[in-house]
Tab-separated table of C-alpha atoms in Angstrom:
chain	number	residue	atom	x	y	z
A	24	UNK	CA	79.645	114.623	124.685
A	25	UNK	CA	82.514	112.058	123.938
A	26	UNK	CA	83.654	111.664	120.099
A	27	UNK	CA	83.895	109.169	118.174
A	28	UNK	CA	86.876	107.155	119.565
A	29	UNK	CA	88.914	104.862	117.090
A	30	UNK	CA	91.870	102.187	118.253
A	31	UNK	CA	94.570	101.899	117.611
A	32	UNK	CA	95.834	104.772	116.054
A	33	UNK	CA	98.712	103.553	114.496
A	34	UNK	CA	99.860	99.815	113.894
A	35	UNK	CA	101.919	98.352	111.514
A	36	UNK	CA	101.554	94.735	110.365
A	37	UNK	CA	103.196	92.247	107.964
A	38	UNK	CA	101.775	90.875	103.923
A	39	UNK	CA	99.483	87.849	105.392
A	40	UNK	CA	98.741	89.020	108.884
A	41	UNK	CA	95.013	89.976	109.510
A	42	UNK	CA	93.891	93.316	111.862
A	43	UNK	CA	90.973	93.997	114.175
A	44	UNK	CA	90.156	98.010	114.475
A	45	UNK	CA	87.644	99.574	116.896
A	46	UNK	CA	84.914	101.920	116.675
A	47	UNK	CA	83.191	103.191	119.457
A	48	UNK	CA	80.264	105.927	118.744
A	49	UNK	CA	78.880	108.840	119.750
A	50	UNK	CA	76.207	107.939	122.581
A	51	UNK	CA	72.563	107.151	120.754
A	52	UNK	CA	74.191	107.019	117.463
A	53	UNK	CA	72.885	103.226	115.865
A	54	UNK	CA	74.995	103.307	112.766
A	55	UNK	CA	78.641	103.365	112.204
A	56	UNK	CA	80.016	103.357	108.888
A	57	UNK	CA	83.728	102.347	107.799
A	58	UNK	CA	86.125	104.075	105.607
A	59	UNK	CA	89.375	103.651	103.615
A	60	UNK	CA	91.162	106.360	102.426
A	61	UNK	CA	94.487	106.688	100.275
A	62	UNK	CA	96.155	109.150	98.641
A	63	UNK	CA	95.419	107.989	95.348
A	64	UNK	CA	91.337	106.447	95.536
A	65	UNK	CA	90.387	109.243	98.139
A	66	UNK	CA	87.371	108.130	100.758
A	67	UNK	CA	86.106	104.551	99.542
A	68	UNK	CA	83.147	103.104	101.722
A	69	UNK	CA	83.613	99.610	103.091
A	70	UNK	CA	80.308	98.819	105.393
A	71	UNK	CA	77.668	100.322	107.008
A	72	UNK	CA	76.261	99.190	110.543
A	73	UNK	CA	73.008	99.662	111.929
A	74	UNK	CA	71.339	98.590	115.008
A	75	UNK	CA	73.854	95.379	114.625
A	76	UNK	CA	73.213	94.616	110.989
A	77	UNK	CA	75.095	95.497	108.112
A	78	UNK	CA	72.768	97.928	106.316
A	79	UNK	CA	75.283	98.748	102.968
A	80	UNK	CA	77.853	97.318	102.126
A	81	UNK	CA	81.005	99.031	99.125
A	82	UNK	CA	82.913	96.900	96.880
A	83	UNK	CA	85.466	95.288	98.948
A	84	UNK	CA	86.777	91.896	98.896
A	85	UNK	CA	85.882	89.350	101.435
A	86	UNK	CA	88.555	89.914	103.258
A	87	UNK	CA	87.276	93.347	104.644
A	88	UNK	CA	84.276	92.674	107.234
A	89	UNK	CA	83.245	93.922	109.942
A	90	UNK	CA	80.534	93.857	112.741
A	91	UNK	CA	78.390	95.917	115.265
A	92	UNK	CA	77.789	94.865	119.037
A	93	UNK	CA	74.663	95.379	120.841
A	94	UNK	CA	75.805	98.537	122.508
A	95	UNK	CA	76.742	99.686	118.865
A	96	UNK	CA	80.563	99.763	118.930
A	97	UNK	CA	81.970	98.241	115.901
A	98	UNK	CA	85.127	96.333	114.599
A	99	UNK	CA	86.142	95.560	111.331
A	100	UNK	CA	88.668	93.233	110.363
A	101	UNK	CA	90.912	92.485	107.624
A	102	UNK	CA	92.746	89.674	107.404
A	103	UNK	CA	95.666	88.284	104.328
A	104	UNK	CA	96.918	91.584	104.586
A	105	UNK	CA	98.350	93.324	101.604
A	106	UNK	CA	100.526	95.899	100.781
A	107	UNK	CA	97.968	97.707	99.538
A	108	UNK	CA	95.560	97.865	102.820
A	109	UNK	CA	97.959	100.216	103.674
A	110	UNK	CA	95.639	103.396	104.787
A	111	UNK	CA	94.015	105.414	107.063
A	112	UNK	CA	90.687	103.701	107.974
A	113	UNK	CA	88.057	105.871	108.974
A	114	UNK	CA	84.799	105.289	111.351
A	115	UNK	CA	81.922	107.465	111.629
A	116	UNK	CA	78.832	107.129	113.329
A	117	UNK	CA	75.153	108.583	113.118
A	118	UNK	CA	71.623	108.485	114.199
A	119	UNK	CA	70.924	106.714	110.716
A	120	UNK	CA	68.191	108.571	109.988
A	121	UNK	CA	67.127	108.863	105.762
A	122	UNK	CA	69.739	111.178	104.012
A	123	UNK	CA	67.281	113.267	102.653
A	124	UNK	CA	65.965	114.353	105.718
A	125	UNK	CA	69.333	116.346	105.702
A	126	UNK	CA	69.350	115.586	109.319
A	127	UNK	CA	71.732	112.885	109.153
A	128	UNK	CA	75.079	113.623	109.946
A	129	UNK	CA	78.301	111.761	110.080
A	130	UNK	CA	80.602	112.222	112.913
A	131	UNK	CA	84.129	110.562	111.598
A	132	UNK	CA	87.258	109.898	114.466
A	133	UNK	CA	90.322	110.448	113.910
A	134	UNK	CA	91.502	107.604	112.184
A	135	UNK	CA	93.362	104.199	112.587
A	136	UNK	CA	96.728	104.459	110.305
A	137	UNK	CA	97.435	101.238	108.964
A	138	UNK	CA	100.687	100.571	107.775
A	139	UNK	CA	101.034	96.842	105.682
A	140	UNK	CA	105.046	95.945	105.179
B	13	UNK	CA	78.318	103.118	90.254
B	14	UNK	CA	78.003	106.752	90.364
B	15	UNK	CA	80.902	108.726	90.414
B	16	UNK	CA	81.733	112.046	91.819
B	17	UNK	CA	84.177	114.752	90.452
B	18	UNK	CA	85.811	117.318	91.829
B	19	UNK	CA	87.720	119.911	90.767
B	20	UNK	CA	90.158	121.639	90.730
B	21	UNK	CA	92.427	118.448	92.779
B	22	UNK	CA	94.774	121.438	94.564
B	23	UNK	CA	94.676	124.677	95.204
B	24	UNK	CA	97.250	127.112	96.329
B	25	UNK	CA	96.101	130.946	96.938
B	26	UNK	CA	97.479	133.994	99.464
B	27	UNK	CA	95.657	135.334	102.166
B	28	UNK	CA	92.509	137.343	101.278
B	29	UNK	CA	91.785	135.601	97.900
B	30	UNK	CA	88.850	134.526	96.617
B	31	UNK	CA	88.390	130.785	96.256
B	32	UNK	CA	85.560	127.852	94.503
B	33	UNK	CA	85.931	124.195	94.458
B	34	UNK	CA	83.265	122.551	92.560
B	35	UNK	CA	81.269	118.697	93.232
B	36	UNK	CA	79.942	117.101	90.066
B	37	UNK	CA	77.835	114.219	89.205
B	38	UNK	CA	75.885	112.091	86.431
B	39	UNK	CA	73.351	111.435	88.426
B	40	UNK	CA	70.486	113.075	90.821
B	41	UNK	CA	71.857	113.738	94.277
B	42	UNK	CA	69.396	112.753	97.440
B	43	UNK	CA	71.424	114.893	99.092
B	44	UNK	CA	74.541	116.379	99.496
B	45	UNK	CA	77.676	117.421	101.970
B	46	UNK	CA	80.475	119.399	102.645
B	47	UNK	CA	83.395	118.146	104.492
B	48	UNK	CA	86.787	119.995	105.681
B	49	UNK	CA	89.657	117.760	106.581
B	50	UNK	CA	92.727	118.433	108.361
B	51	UNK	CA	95.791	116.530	108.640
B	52	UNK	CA	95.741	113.845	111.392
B	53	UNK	CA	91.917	113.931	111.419
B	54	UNK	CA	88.564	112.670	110.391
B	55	UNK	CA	86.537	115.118	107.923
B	56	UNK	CA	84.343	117.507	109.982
B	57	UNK	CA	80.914	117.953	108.544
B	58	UNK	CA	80.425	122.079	107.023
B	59	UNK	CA	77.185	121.991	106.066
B	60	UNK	CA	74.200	119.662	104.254
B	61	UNK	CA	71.964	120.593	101.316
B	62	UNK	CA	68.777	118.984	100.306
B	63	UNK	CA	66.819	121.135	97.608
B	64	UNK	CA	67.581	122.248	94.508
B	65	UNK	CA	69.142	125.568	93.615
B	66	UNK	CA	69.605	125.788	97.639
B	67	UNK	CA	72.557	128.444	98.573
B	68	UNK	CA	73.919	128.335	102.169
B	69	UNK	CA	76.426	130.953	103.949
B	70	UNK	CA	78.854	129.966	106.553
B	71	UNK	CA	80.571	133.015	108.084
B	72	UNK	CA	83.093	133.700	104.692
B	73	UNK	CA	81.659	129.936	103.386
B	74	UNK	CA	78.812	129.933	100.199
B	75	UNK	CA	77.578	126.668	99.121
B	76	UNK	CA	75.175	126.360	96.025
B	77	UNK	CA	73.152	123.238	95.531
B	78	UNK	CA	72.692	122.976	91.556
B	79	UNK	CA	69.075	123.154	90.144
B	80	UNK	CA	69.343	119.974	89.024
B	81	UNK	CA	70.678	118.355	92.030
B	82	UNK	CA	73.721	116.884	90.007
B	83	UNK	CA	76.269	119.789	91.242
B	84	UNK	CA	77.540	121.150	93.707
B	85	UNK	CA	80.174	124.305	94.991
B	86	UNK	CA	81.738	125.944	97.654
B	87	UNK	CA	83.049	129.165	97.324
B	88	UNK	CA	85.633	130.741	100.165
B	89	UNK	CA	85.659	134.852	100.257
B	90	UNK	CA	88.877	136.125	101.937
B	91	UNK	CA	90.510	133.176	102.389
B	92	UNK	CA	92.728	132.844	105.410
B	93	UNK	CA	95.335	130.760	106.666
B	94	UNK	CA	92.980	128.433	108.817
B	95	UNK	CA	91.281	127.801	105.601
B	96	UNK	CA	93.812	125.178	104.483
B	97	UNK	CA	92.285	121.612	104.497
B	98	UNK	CA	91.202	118.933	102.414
B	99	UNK	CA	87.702	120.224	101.009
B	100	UNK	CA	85.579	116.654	100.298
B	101	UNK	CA	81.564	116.700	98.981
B	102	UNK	CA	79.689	113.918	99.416
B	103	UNK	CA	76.468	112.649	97.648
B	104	UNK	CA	74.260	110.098	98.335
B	105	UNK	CA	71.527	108.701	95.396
B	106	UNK	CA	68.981	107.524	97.904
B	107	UNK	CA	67.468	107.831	100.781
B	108	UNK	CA	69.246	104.919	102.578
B	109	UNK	CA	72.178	104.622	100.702
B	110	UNK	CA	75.578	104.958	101.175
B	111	UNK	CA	77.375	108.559	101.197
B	112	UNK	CA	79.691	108.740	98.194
B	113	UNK	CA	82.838	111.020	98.599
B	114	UNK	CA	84.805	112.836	95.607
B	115	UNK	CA	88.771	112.791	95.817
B	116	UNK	CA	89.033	116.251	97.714
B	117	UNK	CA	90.376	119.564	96.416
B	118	UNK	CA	93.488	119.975	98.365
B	119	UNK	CA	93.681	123.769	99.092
B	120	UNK	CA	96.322	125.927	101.130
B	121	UNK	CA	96.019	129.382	102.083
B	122	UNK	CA	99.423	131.384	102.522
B	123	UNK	CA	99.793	134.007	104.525
């Protein structure tokens, strides 16, 4: 079965700009969970999505939000850009099941690069 | 907020050593993950552990789920080449929460 797809893969914006990225799941996976990771801070959560509702949410600014669609893609936008959004954002998606079930597994794609000049 | 730590941050061994990265934490894991990432990719899930003082084998792969539930390794026997990746653990505290990642032991394998 299809990945998880992520787009775009690469963009570069501008200080003060804002950016829309897109998730689009596995098929039957209801939550999709968004990721920011730098070389210096490592994997840092931003949201989690399920069944369109934003189930948990890391400590981001407000300028970091996102949403989930009825067929469970998801976008998440940040807008006032800064130079130091610059990162690899990361979107993974599972069934959303309770962790310890140990049946819930994230699927991550392969990453929108997000360069901020 | 909890905080996971892992150690050592890089590792650099030749081909057919013996390796362990180790996960860490304060607190009580719900449960617990390994990741492998390459460059230019997402992490790829290696395996989940649940119960305390679990131990789970991966072809040359070990994991060890601590007693306690707190820690956390991974130990690599023979290591080869298309071991080299970003090794990241993951926790989460509860049941519904969010998965936590460490920073990621860096480790390359040289042939």
């Amino acid at each position: 079965k299809a990945g998880v797809t992520q787009t775009p893969r690469y963009l570069i914006k501008t200080r003060g700009q804002q950016v829309t990225l897109s998730c689009s799941p596995i098929s039957g996976h209801r939550s999709v969970s968004w990721y920011q990771q730098t070389p210096g801070q490592g994997l840092q959560f931003l949201f989690e999505y399920f069944s369109e509702t934003q189930r948990n949410k890391g400590n981001f600014p407000g300028r970091f939000s996102g949403r989930q669609f009825s067929n469970s893609r998801s976008e998440m936008n940040v807008s006032t850009l800064e130079l130091g959004d610059s990162a690899l954002y990361l979107c993974a998606s599972s069934s959303g099941q309770t962790w310890g079930s140990g049946a819930n597994v994230l699927t991550f794609g392969a990453g929108s690069r997000l360069t901020v000049l | 907020t909890q905080l996971l730590e892992q150690s050592p941050q890089f590792l650099s061994i030749q081909e057919g050593e013996n390796l362990t990265v180790y996960c860490n934490s304060s607190s009580v894991f719900s449960s617990l993950q390994w990741y492998r990432q390459e460059p230019g990719e997402g992490p790829v899930l290696l395996v989940t552990v649940v119960t305390g003082g679990e131990v789970k084998k991966l072809k040359r792969l070990t994991f060890q789920f601590g007693d306690a539930r707190k820690d956390s390794s991974l130990h690599i026997t023979a290591a080869q080449p298309g071991d080299t990746g970003l090794y990241l653990c993951a926790g989460v505290y509860d049941s519904w929460g969010k998965l936590q990642f460490g920073a990621g032991t860096q480790v390359v394998v040289t042939p």
